[in-house]
C-alpha positions in Angstrom: 0.1 -0.2 0.2 1.0 3.6 -0.5 2.5 5.7 2.5 2.7 9.1 2.0 6.8 10.4 3.6 7.3 14.3 4.9 11.1 15.5 6.0 12.4 18.3 7.4 12.8 20.8 4.2 15.8 21.5 6.2 19.1 19.5 4.3 21.4 19.9 7.0 19.4 18.8 9.7 17.2 15.9 8.0 21.1 14.6 8.5 21.5 16.0 12.4 17.5 15.6 13.8 16.7 12.3 14.8 12.6 12.5 14.2 11.7 10.1 16.7 12.7 12.4 18.8 9.5 14.1 18.7 7.7 11.1 17.8 4.9 11.3 20.1 3.7 15.3 19.2 4.1 14.0 15.3 1.7 10.8 16.3 -0.4 13.0 18.8 -0.9 15.3 16.2 -1.9 13.3 12.8 -4.2 10.9 15.2 -6.2 13.6 15.9 -6.2 15.4 12.0 -6.8 12.6 10.5 -7.4 9.7 12.3 -7.0 5.6 11.2 -3.8 6.9 8.4 -1.2 5.2 11.0 1.1 6.7 11.1 5.2 5.7 11.5 7.7 8.3 12.8 11.3 7.6 11.6 15.4 8.3 11.9 15.6 10.9 9.6 11.1 11.5 8.4 7.4 10.5 9.1 5.1 8.7 7.5 1.4 7.9 6.8 -1.2 6.3 4.4 -2.5 8.5 1.7 -3.8 11.3 2.8 -6.1 14.1 1.2 -4.9 17.6 0.3 -6.2 19.5 2.9 -5.5 17.0 5.8 -2.0 18.1 4.2 -1.6 21.2 4.7 -4.0 20.4 8.1 -1.3 18.4 9.9 1.6 20.6 8.3 0.1 23.7 10.4 -0.9 21.9 13.4 2.8 20.6 13.4 4.2 24.1 12.7 2.4 25.9 15.9 4.0 23.1 18.1 8.0 25.1 19.4 10.1 22.2 19.6 8.7 20.7 16.2 8.7 24.1 14.3 11.9 25.4 15.3 13.5 22.7 12.7 11.4 24.6 9.6 13.2 27.0 7.0 11.6 30.1 5.2 11.3 29.5 2.1 10.2 31.3 -1.4 7.6 30.2 -3.5 8.5 30.9 -7.0 5.4 31.4 -8.9 5.9 31.3 -13.3 1.9 31.6 -14.1 -0.4 34.5 -12.6 -3.9 32.8 -13.4 -7.5 35.0 -14.1 -10.8 33.9 -15.6 -11.5 35.5 -19.2 -14.8 35.5 -20.8 -15.0 33.4 -23.7 -16.4 33.4 -27.3 -20.3 33.0 -27.4 -21.9 30.2 -27.7 -25.1 27.9 -27.2 -26.3 25.3 -25.2 -28.7 22.4 -26.1 -30.9 23.3 -24.1 -31.0 27.5 -26.1 -29.8 28.9 -22.8 -27.3 31.0 -22.5 -23.4 30.3 -20.3 -23.3 31.7 -17.4 -19.5 33.8 -17.1 -18.4 34.0 -13.2 -17.8 37.7 -11.9 -13.6 39.1 -12.8 -14.0 41.2 -9.4 -12.4 39.0 -7.2 -9.1 39.3 -8.6 -7.0 42.5 -6.7 -5.2 44.1 -9.8 -3.4 46.4 -6.7 -2.1 42.7 -5.2 2.6 43.0 -5.3 4.3 41.2 -7.7 6.1 38.5 -5.2 9.6 39.3 -7.0 9.0 42.7 -5.5 8.2 41.9 -2.1 11.4 42.2 0.1 13.0 39.3 1.6 11.6 36.9 4.4 8.1 39.2 4.4 4.5 37.1 4.3 1.8 38.3 1.0 -0.4 39.8 4.3 2.8 42.1 4.9 3.8 43.3 1.6 0.8 44.2 0.8 -0.5 46.2 4.5 
């Protein structure tokens, strides 16, 4: 059966930190958020049964709130290649002769600061405010 394996992002710490020292914290957190995923902690990683995207995010955020584990993390800058937006298609008729519904483009923020203009180690929220 497939397993999801997670390891520290910091390559230096991967080789020196034994995650088994944090086993109880990691397993309790995973079981609280995603029960019955059979978490296992090894020396350099932990693993679970396959998780949904939202379970992975919630587990990562919960582990990051634990001070002993959070100190093992590093800030990672994300490279973005594409900026998505909603555009209107040419009018097409449906088989039942009703017009297509369009999604409003109002929710896009034209004043957003591009990631290339943000200062290092600055969150999106800090950059916009």
